[in-house]
Coordinates of C-alpha atoms and ligand atoms in Angstrom, one line a residue:
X1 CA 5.8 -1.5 -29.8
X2 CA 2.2 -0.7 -31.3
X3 CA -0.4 -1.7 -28.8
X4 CA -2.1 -3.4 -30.8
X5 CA 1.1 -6.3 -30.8
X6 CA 1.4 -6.3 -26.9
X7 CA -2.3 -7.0 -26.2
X8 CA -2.5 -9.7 -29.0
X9 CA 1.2 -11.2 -28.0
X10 CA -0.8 -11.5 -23.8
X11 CA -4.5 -12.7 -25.1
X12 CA -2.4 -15.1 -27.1
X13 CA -0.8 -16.7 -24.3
X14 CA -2.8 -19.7 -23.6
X15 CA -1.9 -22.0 -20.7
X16 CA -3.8 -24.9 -20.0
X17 CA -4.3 -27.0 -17.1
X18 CA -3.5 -30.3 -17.0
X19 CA -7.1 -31.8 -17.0
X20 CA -8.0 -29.0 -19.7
X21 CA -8.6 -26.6 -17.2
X22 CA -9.1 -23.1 -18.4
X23 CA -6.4 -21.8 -16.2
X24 CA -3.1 -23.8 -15.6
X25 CA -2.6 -25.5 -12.8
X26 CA -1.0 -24.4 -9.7
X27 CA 2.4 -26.0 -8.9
X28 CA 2.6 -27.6 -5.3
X29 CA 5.9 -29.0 -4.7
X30 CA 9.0 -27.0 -3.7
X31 CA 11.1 -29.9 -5.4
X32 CA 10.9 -32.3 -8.8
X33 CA 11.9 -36.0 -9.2
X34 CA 14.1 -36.8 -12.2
X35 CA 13.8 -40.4 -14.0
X36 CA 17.9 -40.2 -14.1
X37 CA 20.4 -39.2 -12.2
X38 CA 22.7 -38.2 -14.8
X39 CA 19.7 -36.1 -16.3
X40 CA 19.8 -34.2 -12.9
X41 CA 23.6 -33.7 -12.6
X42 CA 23.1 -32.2 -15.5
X43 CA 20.4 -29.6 -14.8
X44 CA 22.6 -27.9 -12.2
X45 CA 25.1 -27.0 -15.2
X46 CA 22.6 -26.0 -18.0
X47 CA 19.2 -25.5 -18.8
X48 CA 17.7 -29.4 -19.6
X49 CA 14.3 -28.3 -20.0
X50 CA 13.6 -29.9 -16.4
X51 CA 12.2 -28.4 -13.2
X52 CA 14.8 -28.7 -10.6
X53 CA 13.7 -26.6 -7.1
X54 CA 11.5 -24.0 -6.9
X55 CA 13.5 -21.3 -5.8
X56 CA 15.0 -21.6 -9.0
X57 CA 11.8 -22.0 -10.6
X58 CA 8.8 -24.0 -11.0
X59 CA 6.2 -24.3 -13.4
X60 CA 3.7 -21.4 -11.9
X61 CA 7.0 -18.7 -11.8
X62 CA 7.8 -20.1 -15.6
X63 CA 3.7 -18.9 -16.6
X64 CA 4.6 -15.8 -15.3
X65 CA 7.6 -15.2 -16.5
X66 CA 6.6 -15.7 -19.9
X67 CA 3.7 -13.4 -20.3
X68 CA 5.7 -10.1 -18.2
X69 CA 8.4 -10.9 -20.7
X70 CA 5.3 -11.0 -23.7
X71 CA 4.2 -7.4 -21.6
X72 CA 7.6 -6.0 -22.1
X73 CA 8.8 -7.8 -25.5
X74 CA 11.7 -9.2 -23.7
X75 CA 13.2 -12.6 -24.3
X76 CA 12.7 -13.6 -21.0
X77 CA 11.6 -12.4 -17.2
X78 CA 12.0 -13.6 -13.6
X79 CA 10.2 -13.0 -11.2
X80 CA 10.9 -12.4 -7.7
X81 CA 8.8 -11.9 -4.0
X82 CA 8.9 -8.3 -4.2
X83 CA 10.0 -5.2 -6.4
X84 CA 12.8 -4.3 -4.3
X85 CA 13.6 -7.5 -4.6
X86 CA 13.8 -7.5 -8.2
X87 CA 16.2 -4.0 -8.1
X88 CA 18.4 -5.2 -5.4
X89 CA 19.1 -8.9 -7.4
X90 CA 19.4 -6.7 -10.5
X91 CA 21.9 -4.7 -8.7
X92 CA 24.1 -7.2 -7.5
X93 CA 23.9 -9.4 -10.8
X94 CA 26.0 -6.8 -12.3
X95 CA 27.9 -4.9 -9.9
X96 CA 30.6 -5.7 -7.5
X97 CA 32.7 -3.9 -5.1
X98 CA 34.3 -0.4 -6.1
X99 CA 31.6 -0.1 -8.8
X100 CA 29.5 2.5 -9.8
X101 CA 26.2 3.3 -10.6
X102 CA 24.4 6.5 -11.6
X103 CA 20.6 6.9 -10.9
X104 CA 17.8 9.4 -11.7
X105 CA 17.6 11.0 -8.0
X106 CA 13.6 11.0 -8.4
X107 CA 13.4 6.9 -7.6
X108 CA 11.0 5.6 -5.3
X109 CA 12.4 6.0 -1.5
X110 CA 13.5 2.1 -0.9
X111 CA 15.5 2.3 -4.1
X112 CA 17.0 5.5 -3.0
X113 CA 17.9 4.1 0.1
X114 CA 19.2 1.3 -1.1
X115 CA 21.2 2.7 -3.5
X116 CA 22.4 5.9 -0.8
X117 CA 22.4 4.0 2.7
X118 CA 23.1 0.4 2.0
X119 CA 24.6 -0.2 -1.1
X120 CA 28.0 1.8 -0.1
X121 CA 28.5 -0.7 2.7
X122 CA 29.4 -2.7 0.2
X123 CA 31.9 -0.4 -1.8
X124 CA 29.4 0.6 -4.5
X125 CA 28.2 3.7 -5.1
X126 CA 25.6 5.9 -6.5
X127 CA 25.7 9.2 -8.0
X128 CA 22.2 10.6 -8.1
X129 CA 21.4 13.1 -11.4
X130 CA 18.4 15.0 -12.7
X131 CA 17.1 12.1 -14.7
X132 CA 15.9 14.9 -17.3
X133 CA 19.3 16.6 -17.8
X134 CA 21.2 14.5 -19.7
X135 CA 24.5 16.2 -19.6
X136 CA 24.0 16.1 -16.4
X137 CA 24.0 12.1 -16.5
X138 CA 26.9 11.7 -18.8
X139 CA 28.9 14.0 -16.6
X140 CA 28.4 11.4 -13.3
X141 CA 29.4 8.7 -15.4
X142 CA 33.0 7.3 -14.2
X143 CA 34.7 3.6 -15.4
X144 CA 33.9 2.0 -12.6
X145 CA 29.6 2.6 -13.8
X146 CA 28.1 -0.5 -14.2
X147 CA 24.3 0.8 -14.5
X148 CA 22.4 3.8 -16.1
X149 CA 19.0 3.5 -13.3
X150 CA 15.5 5.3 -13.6
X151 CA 12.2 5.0 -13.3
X152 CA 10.3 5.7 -16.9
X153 CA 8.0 8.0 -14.8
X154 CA 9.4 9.0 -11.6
X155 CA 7.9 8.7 -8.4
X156 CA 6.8 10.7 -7.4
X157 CA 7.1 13.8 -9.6
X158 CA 6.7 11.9 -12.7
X159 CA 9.4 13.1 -14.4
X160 CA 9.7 10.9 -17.7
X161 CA 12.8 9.4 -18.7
X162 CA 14.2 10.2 -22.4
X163 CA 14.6 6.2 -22.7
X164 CA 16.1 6.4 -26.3
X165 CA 18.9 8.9 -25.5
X166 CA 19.2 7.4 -22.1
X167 CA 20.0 4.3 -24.4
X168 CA 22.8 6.1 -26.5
X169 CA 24.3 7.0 -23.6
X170 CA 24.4 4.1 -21.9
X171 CA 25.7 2.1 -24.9
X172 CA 28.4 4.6 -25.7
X173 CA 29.9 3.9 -22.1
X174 CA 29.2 0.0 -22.5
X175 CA 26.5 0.4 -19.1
X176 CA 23.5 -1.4 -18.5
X177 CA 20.0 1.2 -18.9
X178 CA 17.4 -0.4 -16.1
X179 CA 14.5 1.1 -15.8
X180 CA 11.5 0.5 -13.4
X181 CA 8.6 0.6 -15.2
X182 CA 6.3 0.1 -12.1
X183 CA 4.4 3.8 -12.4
X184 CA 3.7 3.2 -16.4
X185 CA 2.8 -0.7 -17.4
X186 CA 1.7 -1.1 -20.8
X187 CA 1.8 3.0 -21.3
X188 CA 5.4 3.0 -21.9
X189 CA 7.6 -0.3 -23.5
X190 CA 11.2 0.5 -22.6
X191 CA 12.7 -2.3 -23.8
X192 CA 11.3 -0.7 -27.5
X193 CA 13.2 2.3 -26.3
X194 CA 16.3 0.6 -25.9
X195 CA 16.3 -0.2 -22.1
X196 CA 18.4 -3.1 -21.0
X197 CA 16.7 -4.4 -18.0
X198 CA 13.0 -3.7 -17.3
X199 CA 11.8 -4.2 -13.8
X200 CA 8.4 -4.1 -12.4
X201 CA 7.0 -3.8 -8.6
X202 CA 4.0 -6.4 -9.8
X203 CA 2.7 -4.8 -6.3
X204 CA 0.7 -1.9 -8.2
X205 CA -0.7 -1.9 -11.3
X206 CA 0.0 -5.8 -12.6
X207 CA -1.2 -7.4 -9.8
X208 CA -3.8 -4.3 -8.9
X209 CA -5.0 -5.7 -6.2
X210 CA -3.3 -4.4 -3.6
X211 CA -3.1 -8.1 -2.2
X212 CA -0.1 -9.3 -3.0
X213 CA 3.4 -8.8 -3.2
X214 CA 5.8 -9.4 -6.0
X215 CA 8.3 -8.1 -8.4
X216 CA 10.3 -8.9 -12.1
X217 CA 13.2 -8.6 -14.0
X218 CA 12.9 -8.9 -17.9
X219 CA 15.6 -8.9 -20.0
X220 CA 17.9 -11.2 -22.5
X221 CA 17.7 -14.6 -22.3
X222 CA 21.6 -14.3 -20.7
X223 CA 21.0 -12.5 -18.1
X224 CA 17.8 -14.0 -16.8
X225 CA 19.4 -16.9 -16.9
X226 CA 22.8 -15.7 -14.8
X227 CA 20.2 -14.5 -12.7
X228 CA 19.2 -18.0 -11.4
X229 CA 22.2 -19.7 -11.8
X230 CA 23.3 -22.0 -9.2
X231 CA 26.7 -20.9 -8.2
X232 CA 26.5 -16.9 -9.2
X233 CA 23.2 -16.0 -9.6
X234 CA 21.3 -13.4 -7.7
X235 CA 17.6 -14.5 -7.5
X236 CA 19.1 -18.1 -7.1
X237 CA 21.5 -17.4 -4.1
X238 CA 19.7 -14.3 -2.1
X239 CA 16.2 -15.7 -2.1
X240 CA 13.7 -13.5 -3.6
X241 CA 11.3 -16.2 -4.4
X242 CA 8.0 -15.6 -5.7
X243 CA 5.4 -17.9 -4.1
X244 CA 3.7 -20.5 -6.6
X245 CA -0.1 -19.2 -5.6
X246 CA 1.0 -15.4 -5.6
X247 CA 2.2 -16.0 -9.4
X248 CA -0.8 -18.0 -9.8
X249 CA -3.3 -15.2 -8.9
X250 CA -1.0 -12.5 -10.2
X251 CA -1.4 -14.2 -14.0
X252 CA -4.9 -13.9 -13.7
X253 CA -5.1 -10.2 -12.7
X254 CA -2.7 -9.8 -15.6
X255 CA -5.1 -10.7 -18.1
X256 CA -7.4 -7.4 -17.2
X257 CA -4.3 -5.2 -17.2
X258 CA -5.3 -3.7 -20.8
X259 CA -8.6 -2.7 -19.4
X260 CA -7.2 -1.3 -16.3
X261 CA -4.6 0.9 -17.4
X262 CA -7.2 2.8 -19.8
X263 CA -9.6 3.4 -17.3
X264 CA -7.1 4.8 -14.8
X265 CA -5.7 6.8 -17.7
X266 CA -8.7 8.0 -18.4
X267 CA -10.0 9.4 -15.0
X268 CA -6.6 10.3 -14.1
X269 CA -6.6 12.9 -17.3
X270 CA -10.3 13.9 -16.3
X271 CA -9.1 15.2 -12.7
X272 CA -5.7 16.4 -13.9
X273 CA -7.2 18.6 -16.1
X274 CA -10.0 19.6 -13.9
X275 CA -8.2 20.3 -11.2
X276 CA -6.1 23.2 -13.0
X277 CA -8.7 24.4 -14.4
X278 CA -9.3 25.6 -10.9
X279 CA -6.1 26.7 -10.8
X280 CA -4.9 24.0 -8.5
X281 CA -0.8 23.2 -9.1
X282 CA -1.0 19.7 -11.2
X283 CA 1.8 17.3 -12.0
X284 CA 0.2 15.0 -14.3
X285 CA 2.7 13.6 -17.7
X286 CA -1.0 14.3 -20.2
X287 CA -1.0 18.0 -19.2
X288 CA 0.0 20.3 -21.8
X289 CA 2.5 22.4 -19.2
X290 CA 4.4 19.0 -18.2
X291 CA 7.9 19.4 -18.8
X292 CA 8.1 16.3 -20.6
X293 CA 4.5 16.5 -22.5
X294 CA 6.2 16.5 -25.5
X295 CA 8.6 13.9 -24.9
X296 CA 5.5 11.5 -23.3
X297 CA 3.9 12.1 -26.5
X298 CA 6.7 10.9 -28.8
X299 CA 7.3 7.5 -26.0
X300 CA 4.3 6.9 -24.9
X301 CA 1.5 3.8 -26.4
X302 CA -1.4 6.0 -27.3
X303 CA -4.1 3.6 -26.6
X304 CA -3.0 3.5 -23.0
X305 CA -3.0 7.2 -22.2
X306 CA -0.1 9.1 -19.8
X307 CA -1.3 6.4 -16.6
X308 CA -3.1 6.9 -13.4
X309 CA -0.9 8.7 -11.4
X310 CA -1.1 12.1 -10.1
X311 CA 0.9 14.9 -7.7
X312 CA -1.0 17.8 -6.3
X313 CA 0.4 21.0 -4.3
X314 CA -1.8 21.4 -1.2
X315 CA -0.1 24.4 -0.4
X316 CA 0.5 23.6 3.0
X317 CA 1.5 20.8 4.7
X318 CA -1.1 20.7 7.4
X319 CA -3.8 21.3 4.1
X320 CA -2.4 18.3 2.6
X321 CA -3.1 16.3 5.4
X322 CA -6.5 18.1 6.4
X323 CA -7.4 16.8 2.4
X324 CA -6.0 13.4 2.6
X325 CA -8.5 12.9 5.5
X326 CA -11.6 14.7 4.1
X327 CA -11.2 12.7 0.7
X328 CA -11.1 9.2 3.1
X329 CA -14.2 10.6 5.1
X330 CA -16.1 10.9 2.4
X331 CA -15.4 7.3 0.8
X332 CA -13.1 8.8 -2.2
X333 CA -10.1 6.4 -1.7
X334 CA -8.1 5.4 1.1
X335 CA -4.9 7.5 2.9
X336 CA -2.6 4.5 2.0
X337 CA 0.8 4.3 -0.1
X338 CA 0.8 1.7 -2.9
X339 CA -0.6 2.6 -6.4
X340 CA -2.6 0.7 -9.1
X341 CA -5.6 -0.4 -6.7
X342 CA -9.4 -0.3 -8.3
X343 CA -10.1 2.6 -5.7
X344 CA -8.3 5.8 -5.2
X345 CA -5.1 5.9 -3.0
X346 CA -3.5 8.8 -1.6
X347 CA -0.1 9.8 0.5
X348 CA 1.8 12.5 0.8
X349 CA 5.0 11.2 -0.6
X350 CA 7.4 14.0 0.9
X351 CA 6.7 12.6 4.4
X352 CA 5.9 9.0 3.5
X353 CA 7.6 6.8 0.5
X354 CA 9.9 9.5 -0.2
X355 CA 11.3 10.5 3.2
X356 CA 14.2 7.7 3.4
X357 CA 15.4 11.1 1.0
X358 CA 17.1 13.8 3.2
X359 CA 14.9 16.9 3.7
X360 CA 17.5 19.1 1.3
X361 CA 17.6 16.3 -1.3
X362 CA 13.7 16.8 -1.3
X363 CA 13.9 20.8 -1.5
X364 CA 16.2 20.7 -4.3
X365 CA 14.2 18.2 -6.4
X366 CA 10.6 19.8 -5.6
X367 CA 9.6 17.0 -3.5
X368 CA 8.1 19.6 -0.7
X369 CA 5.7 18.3 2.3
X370 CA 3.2 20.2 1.1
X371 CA 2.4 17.3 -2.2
X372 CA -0.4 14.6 -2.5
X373 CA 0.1 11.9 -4.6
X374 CA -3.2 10.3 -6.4
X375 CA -3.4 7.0 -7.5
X376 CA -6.5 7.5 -9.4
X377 CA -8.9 4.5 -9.2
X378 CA -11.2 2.8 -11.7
X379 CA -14.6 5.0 -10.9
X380 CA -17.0 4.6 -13.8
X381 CA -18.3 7.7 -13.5
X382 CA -15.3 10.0 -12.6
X383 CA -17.1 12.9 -13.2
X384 CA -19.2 13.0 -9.6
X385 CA -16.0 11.4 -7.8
X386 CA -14.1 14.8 -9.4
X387 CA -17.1 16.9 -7.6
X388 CA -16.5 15.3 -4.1
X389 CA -12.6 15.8 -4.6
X390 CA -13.6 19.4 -5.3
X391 CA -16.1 19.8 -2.6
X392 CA -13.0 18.5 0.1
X393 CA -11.0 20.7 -0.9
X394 CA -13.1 23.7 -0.7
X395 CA -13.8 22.4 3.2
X396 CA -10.0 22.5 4.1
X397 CA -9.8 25.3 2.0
X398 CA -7.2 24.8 -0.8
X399 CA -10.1 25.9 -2.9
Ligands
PLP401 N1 9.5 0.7 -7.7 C1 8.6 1.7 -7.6 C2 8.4 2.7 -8.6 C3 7.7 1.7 -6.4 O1 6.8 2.6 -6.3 C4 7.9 0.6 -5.4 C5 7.1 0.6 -4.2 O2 6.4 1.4 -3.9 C6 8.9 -0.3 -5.7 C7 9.7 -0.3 -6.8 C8 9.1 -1.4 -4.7 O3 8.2 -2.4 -4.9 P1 7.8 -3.5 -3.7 O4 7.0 -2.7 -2.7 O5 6.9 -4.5 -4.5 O6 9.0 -4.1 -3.2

């Protein structure tokens, strides 16, 4: 999708309030009256057009919806309370006991456990595969599959996902592709690549924040819509509601989304390239010696650059940590997990969001104790904050 479409598609999404108010207005009732009863009966069959409950969904959800479905250029979206809880409903819309799914094996560590710890308890399993091998994925694919999972850049190597032949593959087995766009809003458009199901953690960059929690599923107008049915339907019958104000405030942050993700780009390139220039090991998807440079280049939405994230080697464990500290000292970011905040936030992922993964799951993948991962902020002048970086990491000597 050219950029130029998905930004018009959003800043043409007008919603008004009900006295003319520039933003809509914020729906306060869990439940809605109906002038007839038949009209009601009705509603829990088929879609009438009516508001029903607002677990199903209300009228602040619907707003939502809408424009992360415009963001993705799906037919439709729902959201839910959380990203996990978008990936688990997603999960158990399509797949029942004895079925099978195969995932990238560099997801983010709730989906992992999920998917590894949890999911078999319920006779379905995952086969986890080097998202970036595709052999490799057809191989793990048996006729019980039900799902092709990844994320479209991993977390937290940021390995990118060959969406398009990801695609062939899954349609030549009749699977569904879902991919989690979470790390890469607006920079990649998976359902353009031929994704199925697009899901978001609204938690990072949508929301950017870093006050609320939420999540979405966009896809086809079918599958939302089995989603939140009434007698099968996943978001309907587990729960994962997303609260009326949360969607409320998270539909205004959306709006500066466009702006966000350019500046993050941006300053996220500045260090990633600085940062080897001193010779310092950099995992960044806009570096020339990225495995998948070339492949980001062919996927990717120029406008919005290769995204804000980052994965640096300390070397050591103990020099990761000594860093992680230095850099909060001195008012760089904050030693926190979560992404997609205005300021910097940094973790060490191999002991932190990533260590539901066993320790020799980690070693084969690369995910080594000794990594920092950056969520590079919205600095307007990145060029001093890159000096300070530089400056900590002389003191705790990885420079
Ligand atoms: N997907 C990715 C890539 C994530 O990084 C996270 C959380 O860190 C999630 C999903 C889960 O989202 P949430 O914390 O909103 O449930």
């Amino acid at each position: 999708m050219k950029k130029n479409e998905i930004t018009r598609n959003l800043e043409r999404l007008h919603y008004s309030g009900e006295f003319k108010g520039i933003n809509p207005s914020i729906t306060d009732s869990s439940t809605f009256w109906f002038d007839k009863a038949e009209t009601m009966a009705r509603t829990f069959e088929e879609p009438t057009g009516n508001y029903l409950y607002t677990r199903h969904s209300s009228p602040s959800t619907t707003y939502l919806d809408k424009a992360l479905a415009t963001l993705e250029g799906t037919a439709s979206a729902n959201t839910t309370a959380s990203g996990m809880g978008a990936i688990s409903a997603t999960i158990f819309q399509l797949c029942k006991a004895k079925d099978h799914i195969v995932s990238s094996r560099t997801v983010y560590g709730g989906t992992y456990a999920l998917m590894k710890n949890f999911l078999p308890s319920l006779q379905i399993t995952t086969d986890f595969v080097d998202i970036t091998k595709l052999d490799q994925v057809e191989k793990a694919i048996t006729p019980q599959t039900k799902i092709l999972y990844c994320e479209a850049v991993s977390n937290p190597l940021l390995d990118i996902a060959n969406i398009p032949a990801l695609a062939k593959i899954a349609k030549k087995h009749n699977l569904k592709l879902v991919v989690d766009n979470t790390f890469s809003p607006l920079s990649i458009s998976p359902k353009k690549l031929g994704a199925d199901i697009v899901i978001h953690s609204l938690t990072k960059y949508i929301n950017g924040a870093s006050d609320a929690i939420g999540g979405v599923i966009c896809g086809e107008e079918e599958f939302i819509n089995s989603l939140r049915d009434v007698n099968d339907g996943a978001t309907m019958l587990l729960g994962p509601t997303l609260d009326n104000m949360r969607a409320a405030s998270i539909l205004k942050n959306l709006k500066t989304l466009p702006l966000r993700i350019q500046q993050h780009s941006k300053n996220a390139l500045y260090v990633a390239e600085n940062l080897q220039k001193e010779g310092i090991k950099v995992i960044y998807p806009g570096l020339t010696n990225h495995p998948s440079y070339e492949l980001m280049k062919e996927i990717y939405n120029a406008d919005f650059g290769f995204g804000g994230m980052l994965t640096i080697d300390a070397g050591t464990k103990e020099k990761a940590f000594a860093l992680m500290e230095k850099m909060q000292e001195n008012k760089i970011g904050y030693l926190a997990v979560s992404l997609g905040y205005y300021h910097t936030l940094f973790s060490s992922p191999g002991t932190g969001t990533s260590s539901e993964i066993s320790a020799k799951e980690r070693l084969a993948m690369g995910l080594t104790d000794s990594l920092v991962r950056f969520s590079i902020g919205l600095d307007h002048d990145i060029s001093s904050t890159y000096e300070i970086i530089k400056g900590c990491m002389k003191e705790v000597r990885i420079l």
